[in-house]
mmCIF file of C-alpha atoms in Angstrom:
data_model
loop_
_atom_site.group_PDB
_atom_site.id
_atom_site.type_symbol
_atom_site.label_atom_id
_atom_site.label_comp_id
_atom_site.label_asym_id
_atom_site.label_seq_id
_atom_site.Cartn_x
_atom_site.Cartn_y
_atom_site.Cartn_z
ATOM 1 C CA MET J 1 -33.255 8.967 -54.017
ATOM 2 C CA LYS J 2 -34.631 10.516 -50.818
ATOM 3 C CA HIS J 3 -32.448 12.965 -48.865
ATOM 4 C CA GLN J 4 -32.983 14.520 -45.435
ATOM 5 C CA ILE J 5 -33.051 18.317 -45.149
ATOM 6 C CA TYR J 6 -33.233 20.669 -42.173
ATOM 7 C CA GLN J 7 -33.812 24.398 -41.905
ATOM 8 C CA VAL J 8 -32.238 26.020 -38.858
ATOM 9 C CA ASP J 9 -32.414 29.605 -37.601
ATOM 10 C CA ALA J 10 -28.881 30.476 -36.425
ATOM 11 C CA PHE J 11 -27.759 33.129 -33.938
ATOM 12 C CA THR J 12 -31.164 33.271 -32.279
ATOM 13 C CA GLN J 13 -33.208 31.535 -29.592
ATOM 14 C CA GLU J 14 -36.497 32.211 -31.379
ATOM 15 C CA THR J 15 -37.945 30.824 -34.590
ATOM 16 C CA PHE J 16 -38.121 33.481 -37.339
ATOM 17 C CA GLY J 17 -35.094 35.294 -35.895
ATOM 18 C CA GLY J 18 -31.411 35.071 -36.746
ATOM 19 C CA ASN J 19 -30.278 33.747 -40.101
ATOM 20 C CA PRO J 20 -31.975 30.735 -41.700
ATOM 21 C CA ALA J 21 -29.751 28.082 -43.254
ATOM 22 C CA CYS J 22 -30.642 24.781 -44.839
ATOM 23 C CA VAL J 23 -28.554 21.764 -43.854
ATOM 24 C CA VAL J 24 -28.280 18.629 -45.984
ATOM 25 C CA PRO J 25 -26.473 15.590 -44.512
ATOM 26 C CA LEU J 26 -25.040 13.318 -47.216
ATOM 27 C CA THR J 27 -23.285 9.958 -47.182
ATOM 28 C CA SER J 28 -21.296 10.857 -50.313
ATOM 29 C CA TRP J 29 -21.000 13.941 -52.479
ATOM 30 C CA LEU J 30 -23.477 14.825 -55.173
ATOM 31 C CA SER J 31 -22.208 16.710 -58.221
ATOM 32 C CA ASP J 32 -21.441 20.418 -57.865
ATOM 33 C CA GLU J 33 -24.273 21.125 -60.298
ATOM 34 C CA GLN J 34 -26.733 19.227 -58.096
ATOM 35 C CA LEU J 35 -25.526 21.006 -54.954
ATOM 36 C CA LEU J 36 -26.039 24.395 -56.580
ATOM 37 C CA HIS J 37 -29.498 23.428 -57.847
ATOM 38 C CA ILE J 38 -30.485 22.348 -54.323
ATOM 39 C CA ALA J 39 -29.225 25.645 -52.880
ATOM 40 C CA LYS J 40 -31.200 27.576 -55.496
ATOM 41 C CA GLU J 41 -34.340 25.596 -54.709
ATOM 42 C CA ASN J 42 -33.933 26.198 -50.969
ATOM 43 C CA ALA J 43 -33.879 29.971 -51.602
ATOM 44 C CA VAL J 44 -32.149 30.876 -48.347
ATOM 45 C CA ALA J 45 -28.847 32.735 -48.107
ATOM 46 C CA GLU J 46 -26.767 29.566 -47.626
ATOM 47 C CA THR J 47 -27.159 25.812 -47.667
ATOM 48 C CA ALA J 48 -24.625 23.657 -45.813
ATOM 49 C CA PHE J 49 -23.825 20.169 -47.098
ATOM 50 C CA PHE J 50 -21.712 17.731 -45.095
ATOM 51 C CA VAL J 51 -20.356 14.208 -45.457
ATOM 52 C CA PRO J 52 -19.018 12.275 -42.424
ATOM 53 C CA LYS J 53 -15.433 11.055 -42.657
ATOM 54 C CA ASP J 54 -13.818 9.094 -39.808
ATOM 55 C CA ASP J 55 -13.886 11.428 -36.770
ATOM 56 C CA HIS J 56 -14.867 14.636 -38.599
ATOM 57 C CA PHE J 57 -17.069 16.044 -41.353
ATOM 58 C CA HIS J 58 -16.338 17.483 -44.782
ATOM 59 C CA LEU J 59 -18.431 20.677 -45.009
ATOM 60 C CA ARG J 60 -19.300 22.864 -48.011
ATOM 61 C CA TRP J 61 -21.478 25.975 -48.337
ATOM 62 C CA PHE J 62 -23.526 27.152 -51.317
ATOM 63 C CA THR J 63 -25.530 30.320 -51.865
ATOM 64 C CA PRO J 64 -28.226 30.254 -54.566
ATOM 65 C CA ASP J 65 -25.493 31.613 -56.871
ATOM 66 C CA ILE J 66 -22.069 30.122 -55.999
ATOM 67 C CA GLU J 67 -20.054 27.936 -53.647
ATOM 68 C CA ILE J 68 -18.403 30.116 -50.979
ATOM 69 C CA ASP J 69 -15.255 29.719 -48.886
ATOM 70 C CA LEU J 70 -16.718 30.355 -45.418
ATOM 71 C CA CYS J 71 -20.135 30.723 -43.811
ATOM 72 C CA GLY J 72 -20.471 31.113 -40.064
ATOM 73 C CA HIS J 73 -24.218 30.799 -39.606
ATOM 74 C CA ALA J 74 -24.499 27.728 -41.840
ATOM 75 C CA THR J 75 -21.625 26.117 -39.910
ATOM 76 C CA LEU J 76 -23.518 26.801 -36.702
ATOM 77 C CA ALA J 77 -26.662 25.328 -38.285
ATOM 78 C CA ALA J 78 -24.800 22.199 -39.413
ATOM 79 C CA SER J 79 -23.368 21.783 -35.908
ATOM 80 C CA HIS J 80 -26.864 22.084 -34.454
ATOM 81 C CA VAL J 81 -28.159 19.327 -36.755
ATOM 82 C CA ILE J 82 -25.212 17.053 -35.948
ATOM 83 C CA HIS J 83 -25.564 17.677 -32.217
ATOM 84 C CA THR J 84 -29.346 17.343 -31.937
ATOM 85 C CA THR J 85 -30.298 14.749 -34.537
ATOM 86 C CA LEU J 86 -27.300 12.627 -35.524
ATOM 87 C CA SER J 87 -26.464 11.265 -32.067
ATOM 88 C CA GLN J 88 -23.093 13.016 -31.852
ATOM 89 C CA ARG J 89 -23.041 14.616 -28.429
ATOM 90 C CA GLY J 90 -19.296 14.908 -28.030
ATOM 91 C CA THR J 91 -17.523 18.137 -28.872
ATOM 92 C CA PRO J 92 -15.723 19.760 -30.429
ATOM 93 C CA ILE J 93 -17.245 18.943 -33.795
ATOM 94 C CA ARG J 94 -14.543 19.170 -36.463
ATOM 95 C CA PHE J 95 -15.103 20.230 -40.060
ATOM 96 C CA GLU J 96 -12.741 20.211 -43.041
ATOM 97 C CA THR J 97 -13.608 23.103 -45.360
ATOM 98 C CA LEU J 98 -12.279 25.436 -48.047
ATOM 99 C CA SER J 99 -11.108 27.636 -45.146
ATOM 100 C CA GLY J 100 -9.229 24.807 -43.447
ATOM 101 C CA THR J 101 -10.146 22.974 -40.260
ATOM 102 C CA LEU J 102 -12.992 24.535 -38.269
ATOM 103 C CA THR J 103 -14.122 23.347 -34.846
ATOM 104 C CA VAL J 104 -17.353 23.980 -32.973
ATOM 105 C CA ALA J 105 -17.694 23.495 -29.217
ATOM 106 C CA ILE J 106 -21.023 23.449 -27.389
ATOM 107 C CA SER J 107 -21.596 24.766 -23.878
ATOM 108 C CA GLY J 108 -24.848 25.731 -22.185
ATOM 109 C CA GLY J 109 -26.777 25.533 -25.437
ATOM 110 C CA VAL J 110 -24.371 27.932 -27.183
ATOM 111 C CA TYR J 111 -22.379 26.846 -30.236
ATOM 112 C CA TYR J 112 -18.883 28.350 -30.310
ATOM 113 C CA LEU J 113 -17.278 28.519 -33.751
ATOM 114 C CA ASP J 114 -13.473 28.663 -33.857
ATOM 115 C CA LEU J 115 -12.713 30.516 -37.099
ATOM 116 C CA PRO J 116 -9.642 32.146 -38.682
ATOM 117 C CA ALA J 117 -9.275 35.860 -37.939
ATOM 118 C CA ARG J 118 -9.223 38.175 -40.950
ATOM 119 C CA PRO J 119 -8.035 41.543 -39.634
ATOM 120 C CA PRO J 120 -9.036 44.351 -42.006
ATOM 121 C CA VAL J 121 -6.628 47.015 -43.229
ATOM 122 C CA LEU J 122 -7.263 50.556 -44.426
ATOM 123 C CA SER J 123 -8.504 50.624 -47.989
ATOM 124 C CA GLU J 124 -10.294 52.665 -50.615
ATOM 125 C CA LEU J 125 -13.877 51.950 -51.562
ATOM 126 C CA PRO J 126 -14.760 51.291 -55.216
ATOM 127 C CA GLU J 127 -16.789 54.110 -56.719
ATOM 128 C CA ASN J 128 -19.824 51.912 -57.410
ATOM 129 C CA ILE J 129 -20.097 50.924 -53.754
ATOM 130 C CA TRP J 130 -19.503 54.491 -52.533
ATOM 131 C CA GLU J 131 -22.257 55.842 -54.766
ATOM 132 C CA ALA J 132 -24.645 53.031 -53.791
ATOM 133 C CA LEU J 133 -24.565 53.963 -50.081
ATOM 134 C CA SER J 134 -27.168 56.413 -48.786
ATOM 135 C CA LEU J 135 -24.766 57.322 -45.937
ATOM 136 C CA LYS J 136 -21.000 57.530 -46.349
ATOM 137 C CA PRO J 137 -18.573 55.841 -43.904
ATOM 138 C CA LYS J 138 -15.917 57.601 -41.869
ATOM 139 C CA VAL J 139 -13.431 54.711 -42.210
ATOM 140 C CA VAL J 140 -13.006 52.157 -45.018
ATOM 141 C CA MET J 141 -11.185 48.896 -44.325
ATOM 142 C CA LYS J 142 -10.921 45.584 -46.144
ATOM 143 C CA ALA J 143 -10.130 41.929 -45.584
ATOM 144 C CA ARG J 144 -12.272 39.475 -47.547
ATOM 145 C CA ASP J 145 -15.122 41.935 -47.065
ATOM 146 C CA TYR J 146 -15.175 45.714 -47.077
ATOM 147 C CA ILE J 147 -15.642 46.912 -43.486
ATOM 148 C CA LEU J 148 -17.225 50.382 -43.394
ATOM 149 C CA VAL J 149 -17.197 52.150 -40.037
ATOM 150 C CA TYR J 150 -19.825 54.713 -39.020
ATOM 151 C CA ASP J 151 -20.340 56.979 -36.024
ATOM 152 C CA ASP J 152 -23.595 55.677 -34.600
ATOM 153 C CA PRO J 153 -25.867 52.587 -34.576
ATOM 154 C CA SER J 154 -28.661 54.754 -35.983
ATOM 155 C CA ASP J 155 -26.535 55.237 -39.121
ATOM 156 C CA ILE J 156 -26.319 51.473 -39.583
ATOM 157 C CA ALA J 157 -30.068 51.045 -39.195
ATOM 158 C CA ALA J 158 -30.770 53.859 -41.667
ATOM 159 C CA ILE J 159 -28.433 52.833 -44.497
ATOM 160 C CA GLN J 160 -30.094 52.104 -47.817
ATOM 161 C CA ILE J 161 -28.480 50.550 -50.878
ATOM 162 C CA ASN J 162 -28.962 51.709 -54.463
ATOM 163 C CA ARG J 163 -28.963 48.235 -55.919
ATOM 164 C CA GLU J 164 -28.574 49.340 -59.524
ATOM 165 C CA ARG J 165 -25.218 50.928 -58.666
ATOM 166 C CA PHE J 166 -24.267 48.287 -56.099
ATOM 167 C CA ASP J 167 -24.701 45.385 -58.512
ATOM 168 C CA GLN J 168 -22.241 46.868 -60.995
ATOM 169 C CA ILE J 169 -19.370 45.285 -59.044
ATOM 170 C CA ASN J 170 -18.554 41.652 -58.285
ATOM 171 C CA LEU J 171 -16.666 40.982 -55.038
ATOM 172 C CA GLY J 172 -16.361 37.213 -55.451
ATOM 173 C CA TYR J 173 -16.644 35.606 -52.026
ATOM 174 C CA GLY J 174 -16.764 39.021 -50.352
ATOM 175 C CA GLY J 175 -19.390 41.577 -49.441
ATOM 176 C CA VAL J 176 -19.856 44.937 -47.746
ATOM 177 C CA CYS J 177 -20.237 45.144 -43.977
ATOM 178 C CA VAL J 178 -21.325 48.379 -42.290
ATOM 179 C CA THR J 179 -20.626 48.722 -38.574
ATOM 180 C CA ALA J 180 -20.642 51.093 -35.595
ATOM 181 C CA GLN J 181 -20.044 50.933 -31.861
ATOM 182 C CA GLY J 182 -23.213 49.804 -30.124
ATOM 183 C CA SER J 183 -25.267 51.392 -27.364
ATOM 184 C CA ASP J 184 -26.639 48.221 -25.718
ATOM 185 C CA CYS J 185 -23.871 45.940 -27.038
ATOM 186 C CA ASP J 186 -20.252 46.401 -28.079
ATOM 187 C CA PHE J 187 -20.872 46.819 -31.810
ATOM 188 C CA VAL J 188 -23.577 46.449 -34.450
ATOM 189 C CA SER J 189 -23.432 45.638 -38.143
ATOM 190 C CA ARG J 190 -25.293 44.834 -41.351
ATOM 191 C CA PHE J 191 -24.019 42.923 -44.391
ATOM 192 C CA PHE J 192 -24.731 43.284 -48.118
ATOM 193 C CA THR J 193 -23.559 41.306 -51.152
ATOM 194 C CA PRO J 194 -23.582 42.800 -54.671
ATOM 195 C CA GLN J 195 -24.983 40.674 -57.502
ATOM 196 C CA ALA J 196 -26.406 38.176 -55.010
ATOM 197 C CA THR J 197 -29.927 36.808 -55.119
ATOM 198 C CA ILE J 198 -30.311 37.876 -51.469
ATOM 199 C CA LEU J 199 -28.984 41.436 -51.029
ATOM 200 C CA GLU J 200 -28.827 41.645 -47.220
ATOM 201 C CA ASP J 201 -27.673 38.708 -45.136
ATOM 202 C CA PRO J 202 -29.635 38.585 -41.844
ATOM 203 C CA VAL J 203 -26.703 37.498 -39.618
ATOM 204 C CA THR J 204 -23.199 36.966 -40.993
ATOM 205 C CA GLY J 205 -20.780 34.910 -38.914
ATOM 206 C CA SER J 206 -17.921 35.141 -41.420
ATOM 207 C CA SER J 207 -17.863 38.962 -41.448
ATOM 208 C CA HIS J 208 -17.167 38.829 -37.710
ATOM 209 C CA CYS J 209 -13.807 37.245 -38.540
ATOM 210 C CA SER J 210 -12.881 40.835 -39.460
ATOM 211 C CA LEU J 211 -15.208 42.764 -37.144
ATOM 212 C CA ILE J 212 -13.902 41.067 -34.001
ATOM 213 C CA PRO J 213 -10.200 41.962 -34.542
ATOM 214 C CA TYR J 214 -11.163 45.526 -35.501
ATOM 215 C CA TRP J 215 -13.453 46.230 -32.550
ATOM 216 C CA SER J 216 -11.221 44.363 -30.118
ATOM 217 C CA GLU J 217 -8.438 46.828 -30.906
ATOM 218 C CA VAL J 218 -10.704 49.893 -30.908
ATOM 219 C CA LEU J 219 -12.494 48.993 -27.667
ATOM 220 C CA ALA J 220 -9.475 47.336 -25.994
ATOM 221 C CA LYS J 221 -11.621 44.282 -25.210
ATOM 222 C CA LYS J 222 -11.139 40.598 -25.986
ATOM 223 C CA LYS J 223 -14.687 39.452 -25.174
ATOM 224 C CA MET J 224 -17.595 41.309 -26.767
ATOM 225 C CA THR J 225 -21.262 41.011 -27.654
ATOM 226 C CA ALA J 226 -22.429 41.991 -31.140
ATOM 227 C CA ARG J 227 -25.804 42.535 -32.773
ATOM 228 C CA GLN J 228 -26.532 42.307 -36.465
ATOM 229 C CA ILE J 229 -29.450 44.684 -36.894
ATOM 230 C CA SER J 230 -31.078 43.327 -40.025
ATOM 231 C CA GLU J 231 -34.853 42.908 -40.072
ATOM 232 C CA ARG J 232 -34.539 39.442 -38.499
ATOM 233 C CA GLY J 233 -31.611 40.381 -36.261
ATOM 234 C CA GLY J 234 -29.209 38.195 -34.331
ATOM 235 C CA THR J 235 -26.829 38.173 -31.371
ATOM 236 C CA LEU J 236 -23.225 36.958 -31.500
ATOM 237 C CA ILE J 237 -20.912 36.240 -28.568
ATOM 238 C CA CYS J 238 -17.418 37.244 -29.704
ATOM 239 C CA GLU J 239 -13.866 36.669 -28.518
ATOM 240 C CA ASP J 240 -10.599 37.808 -30.094
ATOM 241 C CA GLN J 241 -7.867 35.155 -29.876
ATOM 242 C CA SER J 242 -5.215 36.831 -32.042
ATOM 243 C CA ASP J 243 -5.066 34.687 -35.192
ATOM 244 C CA ARG J 244 -8.431 33.041 -34.416
ATOM 245 C CA VAL J 245 -11.839 34.282 -33.325
ATOM 246 C CA LEU J 246 -14.562 32.592 -31.305
ATOM 247 C CA ILE J 247 -18.129 33.319 -32.398
ATOM 248 C CA GLY J 248 -20.927 31.962 -30.240
ATOM 249 C CA GLY J 249 -24.653 31.754 -30.808
ATOM 250 C CA HIS J 250 -27.819 29.750 -30.293
ATOM 251 C CA ALA J 251 -29.828 27.881 -32.925
ATOM 252 C CA VAL J 252 -33.361 26.539 -33.306
ATOM 253 C CA THR J 253 -34.690 23.983 -35.774
ATOM 254 C CA TYR J 254 -37.525 25.322 -37.906
ATOM 255 C CA LEU J 255 -38.119 22.571 -40.451
ATOM 256 C CA VAL J 256 -37.294 18.902 -41.036
ATOM 257 C CA GLY J 257 -38.165 17.170 -44.295
ATOM 258 C CA HIS J 258 -37.040 15.294 -47.384
ATOM 259 C CA PHE J 259 -36.313 16.057 -51.004
ATOM 260 C CA PHE J 260 -35.980 13.658 -53.909
ATOM 261 C CA LEU J 261 -33.398 13.455 -56.694
#
């Protein structure tokens, strides 16, 4: 059977920037084993699969290794495919997911994801992660992900990971996000996942579910602009709405094709 597939660069206005995600529209669900095999074959950080149902979509996300509970950039990518190729111009687009109901509104070419806030709390860092970091944080917090706070954006850019030590721990759905107040934006970050095929995620929407509440309190601001300073890089428009966060970004289609099962 022939299936459509798209590759979209999320949180960028330029091809080869932001975070690439594959998007696979389906009319009914394939087996979990097939979904994981497709994600492995795609070899990007996440693949989004969706099935239309009445007035919404059932959405799932797979890395090359596991199914995950939330992925911001792949949700943005799926919204872009629905909006630009599947003749659904009305918004908000509504998704049912492992993280509940998610909605995406579109305004001025920007996709705004309405996601659950995950405020981090003070925590201790596991020894394996601490030893894997070339630079040590000044504050350690945790929600789903560890949020490690540093003094300066240059620290974030300079951090290196000892993968041998880093991969000795499994964080399940979670990862390690390093962050600092920005100089030309409100805050910057990078994101790493132990034991994952892809160590550093280029732009991570879901980590901003914790970064936005944290920096909103620190900076006393509700609306902020963030940069994820990976090699590809990406820009996120952020708003703290107490128990929810809004994360906005652009997207561009890189590839359209088919695969066969």
